[in-house]
Short mmCIF file of C-alpha atoms and ligand atoms in Angstrom, two decimals:
data_model
loop_
_atom_site.label_atom_id
_atom_site.label_comp_id
_atom_site.label_asym_id
_atom_site.label_seq_id
_atom_site.Cartn_x
_atom_site.Cartn_y
_atom_site.Cartn_z
CA MET A 1101 -107.33 -70.26 -37.22
CA SER A 1102 -108.86 -73.08 -38.94
CA PHE A 1103 -112.53 -73.56 -40.07
CA THR A 1104 -113.06 -76.59 -37.90
CA ARG A 1105 -111.93 -75.14 -35.14
CA LYS A 1106 -113.72 -71.77 -35.55
CA VAL A 1107 -116.97 -73.41 -35.71
CA ILE A 1108 -116.46 -75.57 -32.63
CA LEU A 1109 -115.21 -72.38 -30.59
CA THR A 1110 -118.30 -70.94 -31.59
CA LEU A 1111 -120.04 -73.98 -30.91
CA SER A 1112 -118.52 -74.08 -27.04
CA THR A 1113 -120.14 -70.81 -25.91
CA ASN A 1114 -123.40 -71.56 -27.54
CA PRO A 1115 -126.47 -72.01 -24.03
CA PHE A 1116 -127.98 -75.84 -25.66
CA VAL A 1117 -124.39 -76.57 -26.17
CA THR A 1118 -122.98 -75.87 -23.03
CA ARG A 1119 -125.69 -77.04 -20.79
CA PHE A 1120 -125.98 -80.23 -22.99
CA VAL A 1121 -121.84 -81.35 -22.33
CA SER A 1122 -122.06 -79.96 -18.84
CA LYS A 1123 -124.60 -82.30 -17.60
CA TYR A 1124 -123.31 -85.51 -19.99
CA GLY A 1125 -119.00 -84.42 -20.94
CA MET A 1126 -117.21 -85.07 -17.92
CA LYS A 1127 -119.33 -89.38 -17.82
CA TRP A 1128 -117.67 -89.03 -21.69
CA GLY A 1129 -114.21 -87.56 -21.80
CA ALA A 1130 -113.52 -84.95 -20.03
CA ALA A 1131 -111.76 -86.88 -18.26
CA ARG A 1132 -109.21 -87.83 -19.74
CA PHE A 1133 -108.26 -84.03 -19.25
CA VAL A 1134 -108.92 -83.55 -16.52
CA ALA A 1135 -107.64 -84.17 -13.44
CA GLY A 1136 -110.59 -84.64 -10.54
CA GLU A 1137 -113.32 -82.44 -10.03
CA THR A 1138 -112.81 -82.53 -6.13
CA MET A 1139 -109.06 -81.55 -4.69
CA ASP A 1140 -108.33 -85.08 -2.99
CA GLU A 1141 -109.35 -86.65 -6.70
CA THR A 1142 -106.92 -84.90 -7.99
CA VAL A 1143 -104.05 -85.18 -5.13
CA THR A 1144 -104.08 -88.88 -5.79
CA LYS A 1145 -103.20 -87.35 -9.69
CA VAL A 1146 -100.79 -85.93 -8.40
CA LYS A 1147 -98.75 -88.33 -6.26
CA GLU A 1148 -98.71 -90.86 -9.14
CA LEU A 1149 -97.61 -87.67 -11.40
CA ASN A 1150 -94.87 -87.58 -9.25
CA ALA A 1151 -93.42 -90.42 -8.83
CA LYS A 1152 -93.34 -90.56 -12.98
CA GLY A 1153 -90.85 -87.68 -12.33
CA LEU A 1154 -92.78 -85.60 -13.56
CA VAL A 1155 -93.57 -82.38 -11.87
CA VAL A 1156 -97.26 -80.18 -12.45
CA THR A 1157 -98.85 -77.21 -11.54
CA LEU A 1158 -102.54 -77.25 -10.31
CA ASP A 1159 -104.56 -75.19 -11.97
CA LEU A 1160 -108.43 -74.53 -11.09
CA LEU A 1161 -110.77 -74.68 -13.23
CA GLY A 1162 -113.58 -71.91 -14.19
CA GLU A 1163 -112.74 -68.25 -15.51
CA SER A 1164 -115.04 -64.92 -16.39
CA VAL A 1165 -116.76 -64.75 -13.09
CA THR A 1166 -118.69 -61.69 -12.51
CA THR A 1167 -119.37 -61.58 -8.90
CA ARG A 1168 -116.79 -60.75 -5.97
CA LYS A 1169 -118.07 -63.52 -4.42
CA GLU A 1170 -116.71 -65.79 -7.01
CA ALA A 1171 -113.26 -64.43 -7.44
CA GLU A 1172 -112.92 -64.68 -3.23
CA ALA A 1173 -114.43 -68.21 -3.61
CA ALA A 1174 -111.00 -68.97 -5.84
CA THR A 1175 -108.68 -66.82 -4.74
CA GLN A 1176 -109.15 -68.63 -1.63
CA ALA A 1177 -109.01 -72.08 -3.61
CA ALA A 1178 -105.99 -70.54 -4.55
CA ILE A 1179 -104.54 -69.83 -1.50
CA ASP A 1180 -105.34 -73.59 0.02
CA SER A 1181 -103.88 -74.95 -3.85
CA PHE A 1182 -100.42 -73.78 -1.79
CA GLU A 1183 -101.28 -75.60 1.25
CA VAL A 1184 -102.62 -79.47 -0.07
CA ILE A 1185 -99.20 -79.09 -1.54
CA ARG A 1186 -97.35 -78.45 0.90
CA LYS A 1187 -98.85 -80.82 3.37
CA GLU A 1188 -98.98 -83.70 0.50
CA ASN A 1189 -95.36 -82.72 -0.29
CA LEU A 1190 -96.39 -82.90 -3.74
CA ASP A 1191 -93.42 -81.59 -6.49
CA SER A 1192 -96.62 -78.64 -7.58
CA ASN A 1193 -96.99 -74.89 -8.43
CA VAL A 1194 -100.11 -72.82 -9.00
CA SER A 1195 -101.66 -71.63 -11.92
CA VAL A 1196 -104.36 -69.28 -12.35
CA LYS A 1197 -106.59 -67.48 -14.56
CA LEU A 1198 -107.04 -63.79 -14.30
CA THR A 1199 -110.41 -63.89 -14.93
CA GLN A 1200 -111.71 -66.07 -12.23
CA LEU A 1201 -110.25 -63.81 -10.05
CA GLY A 1202 -112.49 -60.68 -11.19
CA LEU A 1203 -110.64 -58.91 -13.67
CA ASP A 1204 -113.63 -58.25 -15.43
CA ILE A 1205 -114.85 -57.15 -12.92
CA ASP A 1206 -112.05 -54.65 -11.46
CA GLU A 1207 -109.20 -54.49 -12.26
CA SER A 1208 -107.96 -53.64 -8.47
CA PHE A 1209 -110.15 -55.46 -6.96
CA CYS A 1210 -108.40 -58.33 -9.18
CA LEU A 1211 -105.45 -56.80 -8.03
CA ASP A 1212 -105.83 -57.20 -4.36
CA GLN A 1213 -106.82 -61.22 -4.94
CA MET A 1214 -104.14 -61.97 -6.73
CA ASP A 1215 -101.82 -59.99 -3.70
CA ARG A 1216 -103.86 -63.05 -1.84
CA ILE A 1217 -102.10 -65.44 -3.71
CA VAL A 1218 -98.81 -64.58 -4.21
CA ALA A 1219 -98.05 -63.48 -0.51
CA LYS A 1220 -99.38 -67.51 -0.64
CA ALA A 1221 -97.20 -68.29 -3.04
CA ARG A 1222 -94.11 -66.81 -1.58
CA GLU A 1223 -94.65 -68.48 2.23
CA THR A 1224 -95.39 -71.73 1.25
CA ASP A 1225 -91.76 -70.70 -1.16
CA ASN A 1226 -93.63 -71.45 -3.99
CA PHE A 1227 -94.36 -69.92 -7.75
CA VAL A 1228 -97.93 -68.87 -9.47
CA ARG A 1229 -98.36 -68.72 -12.93
CA ILE A 1230 -100.89 -66.11 -14.62
CA ASP A 1231 -102.59 -68.08 -17.43
CA MET A 1232 -103.30 -66.07 -20.43
CA GLU A 1233 -106.42 -64.65 -22.07
CA ASP A 1234 -107.95 -63.47 -24.73
CA SER A 1235 -105.62 -60.65 -26.64
CA PRO A 1236 -108.44 -58.06 -24.86
CA ARG A 1237 -106.68 -58.64 -21.93
CA VAL A 1238 -103.08 -59.19 -22.05
CA ASP A 1239 -102.73 -55.25 -21.21
CA ALA A 1240 -104.37 -55.22 -17.86
CA THR A 1241 -102.91 -59.27 -17.36
CA ILE A 1242 -99.27 -57.53 -17.97
CA ARG A 1243 -100.46 -54.72 -16.07
CA ILE A 1244 -101.12 -56.68 -13.09
CA PHE A 1245 -97.85 -59.39 -13.54
CA ASP A 1246 -95.55 -56.05 -13.55
CA ALA A 1247 -96.81 -54.80 -10.07
CA LEU A 1248 -97.04 -58.69 -8.33
CA PHE A 1249 -93.52 -58.76 -9.78
CA GLU A 1250 -92.07 -55.31 -7.99
CA ARG A 1251 -93.38 -56.64 -4.87
CA VAL A 1252 -92.24 -60.77 -5.09
CA GLY A 1253 -89.56 -61.40 -8.25
CA LYS A 1254 -89.46 -63.92 -10.30
CA GLN A 1255 -88.92 -66.60 -7.86
CA HIS A 1256 -92.75 -66.37 -6.97
CA VAL A 1257 -94.73 -65.00 -10.40
CA GLY A 1258 -94.67 -65.87 -14.05
CA LEU A 1259 -97.27 -65.66 -17.02
CA VAL A 1260 -97.73 -66.76 -20.43
CA ILE A 1261 -96.98 -65.29 -23.97
CA GLN A 1262 -99.11 -66.59 -26.82
CA SER A 1263 -96.65 -66.71 -30.31
CA TYR A 1264 -99.75 -66.44 -32.84
CA LEU A 1265 -100.48 -62.59 -30.42
CA TYR A 1266 -98.51 -60.02 -33.33
CA ARG A 1267 -97.58 -58.10 -30.13
CA SER A 1268 -95.28 -61.12 -28.86
CA GLN A 1269 -92.42 -60.34 -29.92
CA GLU A 1270 -92.07 -56.73 -28.40
CA ASP A 1271 -94.17 -57.53 -24.90
CA VAL A 1272 -91.27 -60.63 -24.71
CA ARG A 1273 -88.80 -58.01 -25.09
CA LYS A 1274 -89.96 -55.81 -22.32
CA LEU A 1275 -90.27 -58.90 -20.11
CA GLY A 1276 -86.67 -60.34 -21.14
CA LYS A 1277 -85.21 -56.97 -19.87
CA LYS A 1278 -86.41 -57.78 -16.19
CA LYS A 1279 -85.38 -61.86 -16.45
CA ALA A 1280 -89.32 -62.68 -15.93
CA ASN A 1281 -90.61 -66.64 -15.63
CA LEU A 1282 -92.75 -66.83 -18.75
CA ARG A 1283 -94.52 -69.30 -20.09
CA ILE A 1284 -94.36 -69.54 -24.46
CA VAL A 1285 -97.64 -71.28 -26.28
CA LYS A 1286 -99.30 -70.63 -29.31
CA GLY A 1287 -103.21 -69.16 -28.05
CA ALA A 1288 -105.82 -71.63 -27.37
CA TYR A 1289 -108.44 -68.63 -28.50
CA LYS A 1290 -109.81 -67.35 -30.84
CA GLU A 1291 -108.45 -64.57 -33.11
CA PRO A 1292 -109.08 -62.14 -34.88
CA LYS A 1293 -106.84 -61.49 -37.71
CA GLU A 1294 -105.68 -57.51 -37.03
CA VAL A 1295 -104.50 -59.37 -33.48
CA ALA A 1296 -103.16 -62.79 -34.78
CA TYR A 1297 -101.22 -65.03 -37.54
CA PRO A 1298 -103.88 -66.90 -38.97
CA ASP A 1299 -102.42 -69.01 -40.72
CA LYS A 1300 -100.68 -72.15 -38.24
CA LYS A 1301 -97.33 -72.15 -40.17
CA ASP A 1302 -97.30 -68.40 -39.33
CA VAL A 1303 -97.06 -68.97 -35.16
CA ASP A 1304 -94.89 -72.04 -34.61
CA ARG A 1305 -92.00 -70.10 -36.82
CA ALA A 1306 -93.29 -66.90 -34.02
CA TYR A 1307 -93.40 -69.79 -31.26
CA LEU A 1308 -89.32 -71.19 -31.62
CA GLU A 1309 -88.61 -66.18 -32.78
CA LEU A 1310 -89.71 -66.28 -29.30
CA VAL A 1311 -88.52 -68.92 -27.40
CA GLU A 1312 -84.58 -68.27 -28.44
CA GLN A 1313 -84.83 -64.55 -27.76
CA HIS A 1314 -86.17 -65.53 -24.13
CA LEU A 1315 -82.94 -68.22 -23.83
CA LYS A 1316 -80.85 -66.35 -24.64
CA ASN A 1317 -81.58 -63.64 -22.45
CA GLY A 1318 -80.60 -66.10 -20.35
CA CYS A 1319 -84.05 -65.79 -18.45
CA TYR A 1320 -86.09 -68.90 -16.79
CA THR A 1321 -88.94 -70.24 -20.16
CA ALA A 1322 -91.30 -73.44 -20.06
CA VAL A 1323 -91.97 -74.47 -23.63
CA ALA A 1324 -95.31 -75.49 -23.08
CA THR A 1325 -96.56 -77.59 -26.57
CA HIS A 1326 -96.60 -80.88 -27.34
CA ASP A 1327 -95.63 -79.52 -30.99
CA ASP A 1328 -92.35 -82.92 -31.59
CA ALA A 1329 -90.74 -80.62 -34.40
CA ILE A 1330 -90.74 -77.58 -31.85
CA ILE A 1331 -89.23 -79.69 -28.38
CA ASN A 1332 -86.79 -81.29 -31.42
CA TRP A 1333 -86.14 -77.66 -31.39
CA THR A 1334 -85.30 -76.83 -28.05
CA LYS A 1335 -83.58 -79.35 -27.70
CA GLN A 1336 -80.97 -79.15 -30.36
CA PHE A 1337 -80.81 -75.08 -29.63
CA VAL A 1338 -80.40 -75.84 -25.98
CA ALA A 1339 -77.45 -77.96 -26.73
CA ASP A 1340 -75.36 -75.95 -29.15
CA HIS A 1341 -76.09 -72.53 -26.76
CA ASP A 1342 -74.71 -74.26 -23.96
CA ILE A 1343 -78.40 -73.42 -22.27
CA PRO A 1344 -78.85 -75.03 -18.64
CA ARG A 1345 -81.57 -77.73 -17.79
CA SER A 1346 -82.60 -75.45 -15.25
CA GLN A 1347 -83.19 -72.52 -17.15
CA PHE A 1348 -86.31 -74.39 -19.06
CA GLU A 1349 -88.72 -77.13 -18.99
CA PHE A 1350 -91.33 -78.54 -20.70
CA GLN A 1351 -94.61 -78.11 -20.36
CA MET A 1352 -97.83 -80.22 -21.77
CA LEU A 1353 -101.28 -80.41 -20.66
CA TYR A 1354 -102.59 -83.14 -18.20
CA GLY A 1355 -104.23 -86.14 -20.36
CA ILE A 1356 -101.77 -85.19 -23.47
CA ALA A 1357 -98.75 -86.86 -25.41
CA GLU A 1358 -98.68 -89.10 -21.94
CA SER A 1359 -95.43 -91.14 -23.45
CA LEU A 1360 -93.75 -88.05 -25.38
CA GLN A 1361 -94.08 -86.13 -21.95
CA LEU A 1362 -92.42 -89.91 -20.29
CA GLN A 1363 -89.71 -89.83 -23.03
CA LEU A 1364 -88.13 -86.38 -21.97
CA VAL A 1365 -87.59 -87.45 -17.93
CA ARG A 1366 -85.79 -90.51 -19.73
CA GLU A 1367 -84.21 -87.78 -20.99
CA GLY A 1368 -82.93 -85.76 -17.77
CA TYR A 1369 -85.78 -83.21 -18.62
CA LYS A 1370 -87.95 -81.20 -16.91
CA VAL A 1371 -91.37 -82.03 -17.33
CA ARG A 1372 -94.58 -80.35 -15.62
CA VAL A 1373 -97.62 -81.78 -16.74
CA TYR A 1374 -100.57 -78.31 -15.97
CA THR A 1375 -103.22 -80.62 -14.11
CA PRO A 1376 -106.40 -78.95 -13.90
CA TYR A 1377 -109.49 -79.95 -11.45
CA GLY A 1378 -112.77 -78.45 -9.85
CA LYS A 1379 -116.28 -78.67 -11.94
CA ASP A 1380 -116.12 -75.72 -13.69
CA TRP A 1381 -114.65 -77.70 -16.28
CA TYR A 1382 -116.79 -76.98 -19.06
CA PRO A 1383 -114.70 -73.87 -21.17
CA TYR A 1384 -111.08 -75.95 -20.49
CA PHE A 1385 -112.97 -78.63 -22.70
CA SER A 1386 -113.91 -76.86 -25.07
CA ARG A 1387 -110.80 -75.61 -25.99
CA ARG A 1388 -109.14 -78.87 -26.30
CA ILE A 1389 -111.30 -80.70 -29.07
CA ALA A 1390 -110.66 -77.11 -30.99
CA GLU A 1391 -107.50 -77.81 -30.80
CA ARG A 1392 -107.66 -81.49 -32.11
CA PRO A 1393 -111.17 -82.15 -33.34
CA ALA A 1394 -110.22 -85.93 -33.39
CA ASN A 1395 -110.70 -85.45 -29.17
CA ALA A 1396 -114.64 -85.28 -30.43
CA LEU A 1397 -114.74 -88.77 -31.89
CA PHE A 1398 -113.18 -89.82 -28.75
CA VAL A 1399 -115.46 -87.94 -26.60
CA LEU A 1400 -118.26 -89.36 -29.01
CA LYS A 1401 -117.24 -93.15 -28.79
CA SER A 1402 -116.83 -93.39 -25.22
CA PHE A 1403 -120.58 -91.99 -25.70
CA PHE A 1404 -121.46 -95.56 -27.71
CA ARG A 1405 -119.52 -97.58 -24.62
CA LYS A 1406 -121.93 -96.90 -22.57
P1 FDA B 136 -100.67 -77.43 -31.76
O1 FDA B 136 -101.83 -77.47 -32.10
O2 FDA B 136 -99.37 -77.86 -33.12
O3 FDA B 136 -100.11 -79.86 -31.78
C1 FDA B 136 -99.18 -80.24 -32.10
C2 FDA B 136 -99.48 -81.60 -31.83
O4 FDA B 136 -99.99 -82.08 -30.47
C3 FDA B 136 -100.80 -82.12 -32.53
O5 FDA B 136 -99.78 -82.25 -33.23
C4 FDA B 136 -100.83 -83.35 -31.52
O6 FDA B 136 -100.53 -84.57 -31.58
C5 FDA B 136 -100.72 -82.68 -29.82
N1 FDA B 136 -102.16 -81.88 -29.75
C6 FDA B 136 -101.74 -80.64 -29.96
N2 FDA B 136 -103.59 -80.80 -28.29
C7 FDA B 136 -104.30 -81.65 -28.52
C8 FDA B 136 -105.57 -81.99 -28.07
N3 FDA B 136 -106.44 -80.82 -27.85
N4 FDA B 136 -105.03 -83.11 -27.84
C9 FDA B 136 -104.35 -84.19 -28.51
N5 FDA B 136 -103.70 -84.39 -28.77
C10 FDA B 136 -103.04 -82.69 -29.15
N6 FDA B 136 -102.57 -71.07 -23.81
C11 FDA B 136 -103.42 -70.28 -23.71
O7 FDA B 136 -103.72 -69.60 -24.72
N7 FDA B 136 -103.18 -69.56 -22.57
C12 FDA B 136 -102.61 -70.10 -21.88
O8 FDA B 136 -102.52 -69.60 -20.63
C13 FDA B 136 -102.21 -71.42 -21.99
N8 FDA B 136 -101.50 -72.71 -20.74
C14 FDA B 136 -101.07 -73.88 -21.54
C15 FDA B 136 -99.79 -74.20 -20.02
C16 FDA B 136 -99.62 -75.40 -20.84
C17 FDA B 136 -98.95 -75.77 -20.39
C18 FDA B 136 -100.14 -76.46 -22.64
C19 FDA B 136 -99.31 -77.24 -22.86
C20 FDA B 136 -100.01 -74.99 -23.27
C21 FDA B 136 -101.38 -74.56 -22.22
N9 FDA B 136 -102.76 -72.91 -24.29
C22 FDA B 136 -102.54 -72.09 -23.30
C23 FDA B 136 -102.64 -74.42 -24.80
C24 FDA B 136 -102.46 -74.10 -26.02
O9 FDA B 136 -102.09 -72.75 -26.11
C25 FDA B 136 -102.42 -74.54 -26.91
O10 FDA B 136 -103.69 -74.01 -27.69
C26 FDA B 136 -101.59 -76.21 -27.04
O11 FDA B 136 -100.95 -76.41 -26.22
C27 FDA B 136 -101.93 -76.58 -28.57
O12 FDA B 136 -100.75 -76.45 -29.02
P2 FDA B 136 -99.50 -76.96 -29.21
O13 FDA B 136 -98.76 -76.50 -29.45
O14 FDA B 136 -99.39 -78.76 -28.51
O15 FDA B 136 -98.99 -77.24 -30.93
#
C-alpha cells in the first residue's frame, strides 16, 4: 500500500477530519460517488443508469454500527430496497456490509438479520451480495455466507473476495467447490503485510489468478475493477476459453470510469454499477479518495468554485 494511501486512510479516522468533512463533503465532492441521500433521488439515478444499458447493485451506506437498533434499521432498509426495486421495475440487486448489520455486536444476531434479507431476496426473485470488509472480519463473513448459502443457494446470495489477501486463493478454491457467485476485488482497507500483499503488482497478479481460477471452475464471476489491463485480459481470457457471457459480468463503482462502463455495454458485456446511497457516506468516500489521491484535488476544486 502506498504511503499516500496509508496517510489518507489514517486521517479518515481522525475525529476532527471526520466532523469537518462530514459537514461539507457531500456538497464539495462526495456527490460524485454517491447517488443520493434519499431513496427517491437514488431511484432517479438508477433509472438513468438502466436506460444506458447498465445494471445496478444498490448499497445503503453505513458500516460498523454499535447498537442492535441501528442494525435492525439497516436490515429493514435493505428489505425495503428490494420492494422499491420491484415496484419501480429497476434492474438492480443489493449489496450489504455485515458490520452495518451487527457483525461486531454478535455474529448470530447478524446472521438473523441476513436471514431476513435473503428471505426477501428470494421472495422478490432477486440477489444480495455480501461485501467484504477488513481482514479481522473475513472468517465470520464467510461463516455467515456459508450458512445463508445452505438456505437459499447461489441464485440469491453471493460474496466478495479481495485479491490483496494471501488467503484468498484458498477461499476461492473452497467457495468454487460449491459454485458460489463471487465478486473479485483488489481490496480497499488498510491491511498489515502479515495478511495482505504490500505491492500493487502482486495484488494485480493475484487478481488475475483468482478470476481465472473461478471462471475455469465454471462459477459466476463478477470482475469488479476499473483497471484497463485486467478488463482487457478478462475479455481475452473468456474468448480463448469459450466462457459464455452469461457466466461473468464487469462491475464498477458509481461515478468512476463512466466512459469505460458505457464502452463495455456497447461491446455487449454486462456491466453492473455499484451504487451507494444514504447519509452515512464518509467512510466510503474516504476509501475512494485513498485509492486515487487525485480525487482529493477534485474535491478541493469544487470547494474553491463555491
Ligand atoms: P486500481 O486501484 O489499480 O485502479 C485502476 C484504475 O482505476 C486507476 O488507474 C484509475 O484510473 C481508476 N480508479 C480506481 N479507483 C479510483 C477512484 N477511487 N477514483 C477514480 N478512479 C479510480 N473493496 C473491498 O475491500 N470490499 C468490497 O466489498 C468491495 N466492493 C467493490 C465493488 C465494486 C463494484 C468495485 C468496483 C470495487 C469494490 N471494492 C471493494 C473496491 C476495490 O477493492 C478497489 O479498492 C477499487 O475497485 C479500486 O481498485 P481498481 O480495481 O479499480 O484498481
